[in-house]
Coordinates of C-alpha atoms in Angstrom, one line a residue:
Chain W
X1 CA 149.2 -7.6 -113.3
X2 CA 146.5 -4.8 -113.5
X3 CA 145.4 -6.4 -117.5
X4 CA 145.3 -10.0 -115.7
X5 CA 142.4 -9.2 -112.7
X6 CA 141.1 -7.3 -115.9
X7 CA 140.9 -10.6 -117.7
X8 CA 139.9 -12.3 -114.8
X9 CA 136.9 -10.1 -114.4
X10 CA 135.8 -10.3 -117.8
X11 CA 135.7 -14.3 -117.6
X12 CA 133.5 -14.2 -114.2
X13 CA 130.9 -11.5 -115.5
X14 CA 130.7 -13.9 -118.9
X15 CA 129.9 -17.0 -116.8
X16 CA 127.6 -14.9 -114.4
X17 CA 125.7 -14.1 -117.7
X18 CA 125.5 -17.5 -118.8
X19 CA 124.3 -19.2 -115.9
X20 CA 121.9 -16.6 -115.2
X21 CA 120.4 -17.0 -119.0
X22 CA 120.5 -20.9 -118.3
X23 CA 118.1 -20.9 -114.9
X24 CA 115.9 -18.5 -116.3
X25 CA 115.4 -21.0 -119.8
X26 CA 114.6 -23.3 -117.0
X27 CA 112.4 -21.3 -114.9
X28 CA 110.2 -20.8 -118.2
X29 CA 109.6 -24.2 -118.8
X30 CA 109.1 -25.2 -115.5
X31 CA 106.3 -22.4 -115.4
X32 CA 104.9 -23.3 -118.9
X33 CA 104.6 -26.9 -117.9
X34 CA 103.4 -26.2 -114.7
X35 CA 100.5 -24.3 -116.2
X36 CA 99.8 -25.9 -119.7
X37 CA 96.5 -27.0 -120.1
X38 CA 96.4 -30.9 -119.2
X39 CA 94.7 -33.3 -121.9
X40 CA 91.1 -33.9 -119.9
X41 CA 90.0 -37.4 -120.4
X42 CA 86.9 -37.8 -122.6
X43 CA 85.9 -41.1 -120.9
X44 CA 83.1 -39.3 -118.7
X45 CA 82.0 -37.9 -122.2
X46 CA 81.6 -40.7 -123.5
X47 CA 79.5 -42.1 -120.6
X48 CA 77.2 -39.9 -120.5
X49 CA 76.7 -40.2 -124.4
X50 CA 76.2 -44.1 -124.2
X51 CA 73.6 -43.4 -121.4
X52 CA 71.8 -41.5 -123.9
X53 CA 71.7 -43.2 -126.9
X54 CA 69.0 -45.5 -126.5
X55 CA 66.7 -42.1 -125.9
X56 CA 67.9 -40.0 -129.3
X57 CA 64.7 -38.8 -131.6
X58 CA 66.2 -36.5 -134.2
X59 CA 65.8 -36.1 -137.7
X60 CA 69.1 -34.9 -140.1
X61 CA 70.8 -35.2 -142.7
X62 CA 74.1 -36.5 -142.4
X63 CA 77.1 -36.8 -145.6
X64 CA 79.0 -40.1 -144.7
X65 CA 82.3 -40.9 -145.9
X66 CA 83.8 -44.3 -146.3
X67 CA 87.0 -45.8 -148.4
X68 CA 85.9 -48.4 -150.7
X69 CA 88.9 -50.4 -152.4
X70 CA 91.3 -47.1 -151.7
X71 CA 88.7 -44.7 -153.2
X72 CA 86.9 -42.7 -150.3
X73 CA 82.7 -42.6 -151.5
X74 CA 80.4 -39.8 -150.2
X75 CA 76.6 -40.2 -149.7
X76 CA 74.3 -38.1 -148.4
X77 CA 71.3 -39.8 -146.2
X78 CA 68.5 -38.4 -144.7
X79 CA 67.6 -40.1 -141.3
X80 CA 64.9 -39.8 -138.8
X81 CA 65.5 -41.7 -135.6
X82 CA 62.6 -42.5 -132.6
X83 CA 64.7 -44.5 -130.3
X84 CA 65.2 -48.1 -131.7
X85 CA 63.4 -46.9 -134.8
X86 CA 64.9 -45.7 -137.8
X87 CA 64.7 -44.7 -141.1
X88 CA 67.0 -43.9 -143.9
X89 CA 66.4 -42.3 -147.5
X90 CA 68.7 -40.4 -150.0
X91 CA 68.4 -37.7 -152.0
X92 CA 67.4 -37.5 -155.8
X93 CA 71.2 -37.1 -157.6
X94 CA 72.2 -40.0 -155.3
X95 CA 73.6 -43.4 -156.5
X96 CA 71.2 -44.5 -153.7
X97 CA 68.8 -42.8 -155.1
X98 CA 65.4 -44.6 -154.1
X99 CA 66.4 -46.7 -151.6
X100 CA 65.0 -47.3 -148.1
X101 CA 65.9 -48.8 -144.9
X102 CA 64.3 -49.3 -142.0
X103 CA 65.4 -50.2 -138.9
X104 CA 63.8 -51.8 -135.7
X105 CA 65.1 -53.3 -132.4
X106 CA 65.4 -56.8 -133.9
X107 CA 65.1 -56.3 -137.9
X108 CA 66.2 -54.0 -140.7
X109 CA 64.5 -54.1 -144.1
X110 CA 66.7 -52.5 -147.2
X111 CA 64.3 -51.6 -150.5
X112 CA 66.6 -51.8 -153.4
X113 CA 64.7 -50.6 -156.1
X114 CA 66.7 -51.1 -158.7
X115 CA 65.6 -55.1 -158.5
X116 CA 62.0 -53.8 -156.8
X117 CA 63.0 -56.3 -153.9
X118 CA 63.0 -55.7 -150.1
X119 CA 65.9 -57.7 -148.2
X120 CA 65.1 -58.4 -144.7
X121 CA 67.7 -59.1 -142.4
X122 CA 68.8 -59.1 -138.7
X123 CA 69.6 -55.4 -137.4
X124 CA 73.2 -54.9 -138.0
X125 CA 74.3 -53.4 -134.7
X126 CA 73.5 -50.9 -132.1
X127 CA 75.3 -48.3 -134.1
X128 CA 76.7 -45.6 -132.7
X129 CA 76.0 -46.9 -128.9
X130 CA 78.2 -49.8 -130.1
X131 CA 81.2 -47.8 -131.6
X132 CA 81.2 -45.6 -128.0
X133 CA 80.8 -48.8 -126.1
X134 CA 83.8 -49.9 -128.0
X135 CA 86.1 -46.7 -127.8
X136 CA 85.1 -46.6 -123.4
X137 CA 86.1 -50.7 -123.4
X138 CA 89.5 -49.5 -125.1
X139 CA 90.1 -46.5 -122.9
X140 CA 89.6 -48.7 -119.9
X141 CA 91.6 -51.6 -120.9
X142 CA 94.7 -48.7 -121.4
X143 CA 94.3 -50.2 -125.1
X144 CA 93.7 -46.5 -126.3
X145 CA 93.4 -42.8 -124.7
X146 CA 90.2 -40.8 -125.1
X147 CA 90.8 -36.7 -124.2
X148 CA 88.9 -33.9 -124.7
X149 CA 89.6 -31.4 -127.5
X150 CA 88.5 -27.7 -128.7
X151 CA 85.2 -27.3 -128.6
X152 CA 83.1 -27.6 -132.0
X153 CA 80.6 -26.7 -134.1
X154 CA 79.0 -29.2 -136.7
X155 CA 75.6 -28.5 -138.0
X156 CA 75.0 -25.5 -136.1
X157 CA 75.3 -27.3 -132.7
X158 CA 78.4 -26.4 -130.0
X159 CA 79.8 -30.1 -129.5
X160 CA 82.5 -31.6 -127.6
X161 CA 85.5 -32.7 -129.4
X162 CA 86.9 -35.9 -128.3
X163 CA 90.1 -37.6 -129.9
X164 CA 90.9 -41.6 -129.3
X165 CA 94.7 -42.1 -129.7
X166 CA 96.8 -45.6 -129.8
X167 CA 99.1 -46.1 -127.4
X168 CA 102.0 -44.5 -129.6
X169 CA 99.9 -41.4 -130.1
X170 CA 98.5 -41.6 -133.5
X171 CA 94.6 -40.4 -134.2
X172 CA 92.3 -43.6 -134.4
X173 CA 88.8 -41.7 -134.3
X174 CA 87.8 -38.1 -133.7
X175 CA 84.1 -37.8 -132.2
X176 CA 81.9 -34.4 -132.0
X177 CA 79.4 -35.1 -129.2
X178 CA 76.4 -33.4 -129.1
X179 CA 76.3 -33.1 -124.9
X180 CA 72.5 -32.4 -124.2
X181 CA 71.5 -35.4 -126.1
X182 CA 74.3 -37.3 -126.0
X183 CA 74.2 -37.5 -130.4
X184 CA 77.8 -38.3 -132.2
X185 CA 76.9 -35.1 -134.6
X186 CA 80.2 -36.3 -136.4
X187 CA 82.4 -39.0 -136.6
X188 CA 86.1 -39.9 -138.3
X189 CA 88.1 -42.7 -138.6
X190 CA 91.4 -42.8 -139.4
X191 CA 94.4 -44.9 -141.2
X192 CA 98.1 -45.1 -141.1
X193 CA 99.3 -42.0 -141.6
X194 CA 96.3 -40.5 -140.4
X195 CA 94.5 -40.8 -143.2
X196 CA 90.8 -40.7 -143.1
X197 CA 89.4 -43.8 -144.1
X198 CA 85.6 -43.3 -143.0
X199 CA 83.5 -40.6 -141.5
X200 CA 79.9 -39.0 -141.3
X201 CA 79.1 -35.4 -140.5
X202 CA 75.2 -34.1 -140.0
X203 CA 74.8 -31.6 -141.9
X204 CA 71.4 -30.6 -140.6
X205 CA 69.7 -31.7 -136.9
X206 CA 66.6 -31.5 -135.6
X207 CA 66.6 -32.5 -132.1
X208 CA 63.1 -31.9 -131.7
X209 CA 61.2 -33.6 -134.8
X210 CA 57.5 -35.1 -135.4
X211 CA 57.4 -38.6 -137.1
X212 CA 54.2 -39.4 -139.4
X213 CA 52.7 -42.3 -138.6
X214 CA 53.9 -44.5 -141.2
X215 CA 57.2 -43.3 -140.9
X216 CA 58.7 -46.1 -139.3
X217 CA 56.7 -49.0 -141.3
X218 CA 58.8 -51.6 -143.2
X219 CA 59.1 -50.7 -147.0
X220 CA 56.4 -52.1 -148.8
X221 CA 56.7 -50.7 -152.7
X222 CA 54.0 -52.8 -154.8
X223 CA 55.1 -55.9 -156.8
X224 CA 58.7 -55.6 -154.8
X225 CA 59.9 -59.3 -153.8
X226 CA 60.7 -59.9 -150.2
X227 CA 63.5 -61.6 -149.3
X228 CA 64.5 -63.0 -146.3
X229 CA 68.4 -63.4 -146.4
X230 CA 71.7 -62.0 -146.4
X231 CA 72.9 -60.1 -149.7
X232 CA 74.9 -62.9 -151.3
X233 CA 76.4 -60.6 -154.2
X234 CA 75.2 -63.1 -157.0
X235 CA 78.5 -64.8 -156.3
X236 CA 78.4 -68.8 -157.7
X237 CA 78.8 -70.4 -154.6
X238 CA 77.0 -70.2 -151.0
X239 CA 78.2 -67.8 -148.9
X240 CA 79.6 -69.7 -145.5
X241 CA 79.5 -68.0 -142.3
X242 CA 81.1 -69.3 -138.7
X243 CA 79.0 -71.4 -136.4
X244 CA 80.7 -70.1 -133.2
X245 CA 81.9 -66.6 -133.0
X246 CA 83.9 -65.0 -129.7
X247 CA 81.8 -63.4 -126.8
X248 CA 80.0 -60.2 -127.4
X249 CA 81.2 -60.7 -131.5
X250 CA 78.4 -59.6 -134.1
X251 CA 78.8 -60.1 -137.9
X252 CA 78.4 -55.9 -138.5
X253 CA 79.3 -55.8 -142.1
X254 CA 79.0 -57.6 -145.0
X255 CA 80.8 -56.8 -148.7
X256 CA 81.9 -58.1 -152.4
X257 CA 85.4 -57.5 -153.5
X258 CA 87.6 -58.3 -156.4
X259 CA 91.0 -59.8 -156.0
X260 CA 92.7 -59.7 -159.3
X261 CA 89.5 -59.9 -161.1
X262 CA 88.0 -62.7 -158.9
X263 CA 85.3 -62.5 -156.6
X264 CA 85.6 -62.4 -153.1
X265 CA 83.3 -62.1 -150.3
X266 CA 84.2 -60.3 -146.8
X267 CA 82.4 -60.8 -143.3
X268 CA 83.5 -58.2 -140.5
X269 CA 82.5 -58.9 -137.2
X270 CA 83.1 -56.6 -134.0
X271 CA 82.7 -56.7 -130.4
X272 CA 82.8 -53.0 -130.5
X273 CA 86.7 -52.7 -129.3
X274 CA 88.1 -55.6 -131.3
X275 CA 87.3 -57.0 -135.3
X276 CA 88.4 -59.4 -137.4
X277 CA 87.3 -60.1 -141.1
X278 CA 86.7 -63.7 -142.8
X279 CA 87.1 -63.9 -146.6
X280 CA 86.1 -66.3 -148.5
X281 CA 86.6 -67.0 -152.4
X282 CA 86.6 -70.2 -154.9
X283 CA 89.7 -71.5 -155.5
X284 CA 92.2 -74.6 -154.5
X285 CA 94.4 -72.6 -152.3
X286 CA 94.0 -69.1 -150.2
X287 CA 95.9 -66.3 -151.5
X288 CA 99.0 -65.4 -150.1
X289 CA 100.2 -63.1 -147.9
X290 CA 103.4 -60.7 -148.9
X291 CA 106.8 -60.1 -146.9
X292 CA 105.2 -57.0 -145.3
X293 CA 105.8 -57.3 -141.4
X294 CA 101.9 -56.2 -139.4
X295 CA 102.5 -55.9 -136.1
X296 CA 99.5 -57.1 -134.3
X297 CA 97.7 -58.7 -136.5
X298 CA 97.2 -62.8 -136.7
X299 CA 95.9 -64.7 -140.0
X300 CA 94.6 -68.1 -140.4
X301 CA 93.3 -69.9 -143.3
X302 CA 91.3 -73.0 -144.4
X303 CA 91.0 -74.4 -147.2
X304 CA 86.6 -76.3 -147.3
X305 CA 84.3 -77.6 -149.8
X306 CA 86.1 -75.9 -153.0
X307 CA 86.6 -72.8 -151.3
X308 CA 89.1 -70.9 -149.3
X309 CA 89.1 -68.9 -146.0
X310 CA 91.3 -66.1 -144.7
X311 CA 90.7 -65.1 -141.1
X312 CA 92.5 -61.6 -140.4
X313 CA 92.3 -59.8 -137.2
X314 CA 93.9 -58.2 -134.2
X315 CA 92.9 -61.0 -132.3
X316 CA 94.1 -64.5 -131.0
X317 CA 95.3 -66.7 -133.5
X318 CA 93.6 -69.4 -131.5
X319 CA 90.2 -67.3 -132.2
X320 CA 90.6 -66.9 -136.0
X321 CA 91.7 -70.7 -136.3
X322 CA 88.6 -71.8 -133.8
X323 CA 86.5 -69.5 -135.9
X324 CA 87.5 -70.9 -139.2
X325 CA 87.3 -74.3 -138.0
X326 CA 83.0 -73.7 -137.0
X327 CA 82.3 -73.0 -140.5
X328 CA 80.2 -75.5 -142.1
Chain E
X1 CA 162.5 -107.7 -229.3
X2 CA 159.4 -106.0 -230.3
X3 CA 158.8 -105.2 -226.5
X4 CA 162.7 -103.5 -226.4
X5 CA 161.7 -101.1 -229.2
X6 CA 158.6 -100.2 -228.0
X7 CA 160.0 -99.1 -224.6
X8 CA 162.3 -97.1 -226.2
X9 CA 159.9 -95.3 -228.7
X10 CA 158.2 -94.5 -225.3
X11 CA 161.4 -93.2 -223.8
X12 CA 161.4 -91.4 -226.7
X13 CA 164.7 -92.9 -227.7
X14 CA 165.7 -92.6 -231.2
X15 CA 165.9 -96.5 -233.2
X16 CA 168.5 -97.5 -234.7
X17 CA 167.9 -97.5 -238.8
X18 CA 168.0 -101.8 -238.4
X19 CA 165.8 -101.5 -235.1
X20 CA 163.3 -99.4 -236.8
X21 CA 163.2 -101.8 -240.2
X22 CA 163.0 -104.9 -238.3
X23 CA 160.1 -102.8 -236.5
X24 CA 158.4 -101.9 -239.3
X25 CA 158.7 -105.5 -240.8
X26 CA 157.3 -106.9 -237.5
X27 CA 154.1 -104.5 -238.0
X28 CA 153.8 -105.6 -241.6
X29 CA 153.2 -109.0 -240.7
X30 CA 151.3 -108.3 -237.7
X31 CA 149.3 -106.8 -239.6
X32 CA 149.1 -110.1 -242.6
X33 CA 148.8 -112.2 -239.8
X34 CA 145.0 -110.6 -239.7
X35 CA 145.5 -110.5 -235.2
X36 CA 144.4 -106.7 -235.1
X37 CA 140.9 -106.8 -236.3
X38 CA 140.7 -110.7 -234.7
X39 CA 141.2 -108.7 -231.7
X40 CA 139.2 -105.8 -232.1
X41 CA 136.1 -108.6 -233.3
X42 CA 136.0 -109.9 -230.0
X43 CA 133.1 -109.0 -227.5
X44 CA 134.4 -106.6 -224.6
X45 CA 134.6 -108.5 -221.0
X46 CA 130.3 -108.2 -219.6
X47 CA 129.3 -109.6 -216.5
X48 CA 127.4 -112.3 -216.5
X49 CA 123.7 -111.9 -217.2
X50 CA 122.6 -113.5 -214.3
X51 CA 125.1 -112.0 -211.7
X52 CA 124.0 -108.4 -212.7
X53 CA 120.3 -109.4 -212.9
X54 CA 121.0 -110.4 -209.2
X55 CA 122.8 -107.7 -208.9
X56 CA 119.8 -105.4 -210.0
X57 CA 117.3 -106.8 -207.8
X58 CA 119.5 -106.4 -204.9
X59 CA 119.8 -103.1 -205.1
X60 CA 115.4 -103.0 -205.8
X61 CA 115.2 -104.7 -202.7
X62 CA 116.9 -102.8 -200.6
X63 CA 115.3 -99.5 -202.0
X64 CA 111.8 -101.1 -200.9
X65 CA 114.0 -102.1 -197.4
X66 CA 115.1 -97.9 -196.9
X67 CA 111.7 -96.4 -198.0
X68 CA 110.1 -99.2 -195.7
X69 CA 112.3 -98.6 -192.5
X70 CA 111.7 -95.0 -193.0
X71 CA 108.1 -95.3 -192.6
X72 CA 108.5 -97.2 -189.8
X73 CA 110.9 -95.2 -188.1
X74 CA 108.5 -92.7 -188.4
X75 CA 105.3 -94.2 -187.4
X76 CA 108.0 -95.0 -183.9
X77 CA 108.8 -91.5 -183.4
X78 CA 105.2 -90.7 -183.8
X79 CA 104.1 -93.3 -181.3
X80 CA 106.7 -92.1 -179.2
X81 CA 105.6 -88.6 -179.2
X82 CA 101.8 -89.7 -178.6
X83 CA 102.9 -91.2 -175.8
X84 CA 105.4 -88.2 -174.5
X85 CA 102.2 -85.8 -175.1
X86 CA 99.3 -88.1 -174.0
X87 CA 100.5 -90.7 -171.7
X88 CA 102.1 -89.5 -169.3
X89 CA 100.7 -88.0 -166.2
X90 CA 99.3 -84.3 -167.1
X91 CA 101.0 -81.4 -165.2
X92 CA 98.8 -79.8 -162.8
X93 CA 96.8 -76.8 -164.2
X94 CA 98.8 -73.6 -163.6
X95 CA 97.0 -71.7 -161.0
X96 CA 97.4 -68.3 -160.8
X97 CA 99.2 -67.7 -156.8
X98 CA 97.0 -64.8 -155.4
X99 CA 98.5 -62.3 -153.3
X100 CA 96.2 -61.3 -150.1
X101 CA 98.1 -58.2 -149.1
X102 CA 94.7 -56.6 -150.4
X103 CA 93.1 -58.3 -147.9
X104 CA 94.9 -56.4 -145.1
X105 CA 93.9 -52.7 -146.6
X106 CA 90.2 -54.1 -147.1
X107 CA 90.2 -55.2 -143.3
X108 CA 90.9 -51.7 -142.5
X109 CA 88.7 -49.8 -144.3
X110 CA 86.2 -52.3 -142.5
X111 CA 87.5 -51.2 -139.4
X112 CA 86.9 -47.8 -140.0
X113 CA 83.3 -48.3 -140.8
X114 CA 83.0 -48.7 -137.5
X115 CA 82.3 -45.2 -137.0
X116 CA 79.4 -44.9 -139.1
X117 CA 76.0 -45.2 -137.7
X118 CA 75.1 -48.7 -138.5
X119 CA 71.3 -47.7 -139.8
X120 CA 72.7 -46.2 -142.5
X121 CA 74.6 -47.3 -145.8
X122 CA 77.0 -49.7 -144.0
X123 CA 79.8 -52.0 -145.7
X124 CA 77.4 -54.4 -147.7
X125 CA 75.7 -51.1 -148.9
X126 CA 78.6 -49.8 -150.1
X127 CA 80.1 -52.8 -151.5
X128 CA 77.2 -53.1 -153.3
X129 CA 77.5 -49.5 -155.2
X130 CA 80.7 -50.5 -155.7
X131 CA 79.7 -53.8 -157.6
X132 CA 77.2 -52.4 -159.7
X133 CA 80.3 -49.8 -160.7
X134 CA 82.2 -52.8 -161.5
X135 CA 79.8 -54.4 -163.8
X136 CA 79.7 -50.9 -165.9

């Protein structure tokens, strides 16, 4: 009888022990939930950086990063910026080497001086006001999520560190904001699998710069040929753009590719939250698309005048087709 | 008679001492009767000149008809192969079936230029560098 209550006793001081282990597990997490640190949103960040772009003077040099056909290319510029002026150049061991661009509200002007010619062309895009115009649009729309980060340092300047997820949590961009004056001091992009597709980083800043006088003047190298239009990549036929693009949609890049050895042009347009790309290339039927499942994105194709279009995009595939249809 | 004892010289039966007298008589006077070489003095059976001449020609003619059908069999089968090979609708030229999956990768790295501060070396400036690579 006496080993029985002994048993007995033994069983109830076990499960006392248990129990009391099991509330205080929970107590722990209650209190380390209770007090971790919430992720801040970044959107009023990012306000106060799009407020003060158009007003950024600065001179720097900046290393930018960007993946061309899989292989990630480094160059170094050296930019001074006055408000809606700008002016880029690149150091001596540079494949840039010798180049200029110059930037104003409505044009740009690129000096390639490798064929001593100066292409002038519409200004690409607001730049960086355009990217954090893009990333607040996104935020809002519950498209992405924008929070605050640890505090960084990127050219010798404390910055704020804000990271823009997707709505499953992966990195898109990571942004260094230089709070007093509202200047991305570095920006990254980034893939599936996070990997980093594009990026630039300022090396050095000078927040406080004098301009020469001349310093935001149009290139103009003697004997170099002016030419008003588009790079068309010496490609045999005319490069054919759409005649109606979406609201708010700029054309904001422009490049040559090979597919399989045959030329191909690309035009990327952006509203600053959305793109979509239009490729074009000779040939009696577009190229094909594989098995691979992309969630999101729509394609549309047209076949025009000898040549064949790919629209690509996360957007409508009533856009791409409407947008492929205005080319003439 | 004669016919009896030749059969049975062939069966190689022994004559009688008469038989083979009367045999050897019979020769004798085969042989006086001067038949042998009559018979061996005659021509040996020809056909007639004119049937083998005809005959010859025949055969000359249709040599010239075989040698002559062949060519033309021939110059048929070679008509009929200019025609297989000319004729007839051509196939469509084999065009290589491009696969835009690249498409999807260059569309991203687009993308991702958005980040870069659009004053700078944007996607045409890169492309370009790019291009002048390829040419090397």
């Amino acid at each position: 009888m006496a080993r029985t209550l002994q048993h007995f006793h033994k069983l109830h001081v076990t499960e006392t022990k248990s129990s009391l282990r099991f509330v205080s597990a929970l107590a722990i997490l209650s209190l380390l939930v209770a007090f971790a640190p919430a992720q801040e949103p970044a959107l009023p960040t990012l306000e106060v950086a799009i407020a003060k772009q158009p007003r950024l003077r600065y001179k720097g040099q900046r290393e930018v990063e960007v993946m061309v056909n899989g292989k990630l290319v480094k160059l170094v510029e050296y930019v001074s910026r006055d408000r809606d002026h700008s002016r880029i150049t690149y150091p001596a061991d540079s494949p840039r080497k010798g180049f200029i661009i110059v930037e104003d509200a409505r044009d740009r002007w690129e000096f390639n001086p490798e064929r001593n010619e100066v292409r002038k062309m519409p200004r690409r895009r607001g730049g960086t006001i355009m990217m954090l115009r893009g990333v607040e649009h996104s935020v809002r729309e519950g498209r992405m999520s924008a929070y605050l980060g640890t505090p960084d340092t990127v050219a010798g300047r404390k910055c704020a560190s804000v990271k823009v997820v997707d709505k499953r949590g992966n990195m898109l961009q990571r942004l260094c904001i230089d709070e007093p004056s509202g200047l991305v001091l570095r920006a990254e992009s980034f893939g599936p699998e996070s990997r980093k597709l594009a990026s630039y980083a300022f090396q050095k800043i000078d927040l406080t710069p004098t301009f020469s006088a001349t310093e935001f003047e149009p290139p103009r190298p003697p004997g170099a040929k002016i030419v008003d239009r588009p790079p068309d990549f010496g490609v045999n036929w005319k490069i054919k753009g759409p005649g109606w693009l979406p609201s708010n949609f700029k054309e904001v890049g422009r490049g040559f590719r090979r597919l399989e050895n045959r030329p191909v042009v690309m035009l990327h347009f952006s509203d600053g939250s959305k793109n979509f790309s239009i490729f074009q290339g000779r040939g009696p039927r577009p190229p094909k698309f594989g098995e691979e499942n992309r969630p999101g994105y729509k394609t549309a194709s047209r076949l025009f005048d000898g040549l064949w279009f790919i629209g690509l995009g996360r957007v409508e595939q009533s856009t791409l087709e409407r947008v492929l249809n205005s080319i003439k | 008679m004669m016919k009896e004892w030749i059969d049975k010289l062939a069966n190689e039966e022994a004559l009688s001492q008469a038989e083979q007298s009367q045999l050897n008589a019979a020769l004798a006077s085969q042989d006086e009767s001067g038949l042998p070489s009559m018979v061996g003095a005659l021509p040996r059976y020809d056909a007639p000149q004119g049937v083998a001449e005809g005959f010859e020609n025949s055969l000359r003619r249709r040599g010239v008809l075989r040698v002559a059908s062949g060519f033309g069999a021939f110059a048929a089968a070679s008509l009929a192969m200019f025609f297989v090979l000319n004729v007839q609708e051509s196939p469509a030229p084999v065009v290589e079936e491009l696969s835009a999956d690249s498409l999807f990768d260059w569309h991203q790295e687009a993308v991702a230029t958005s980040v870069l501060p659009g004053d700078g070396a944007n996607l045409a400036a890169f492309s370009q560098v790019a291009r002048d690579g390829d040419k090397k």
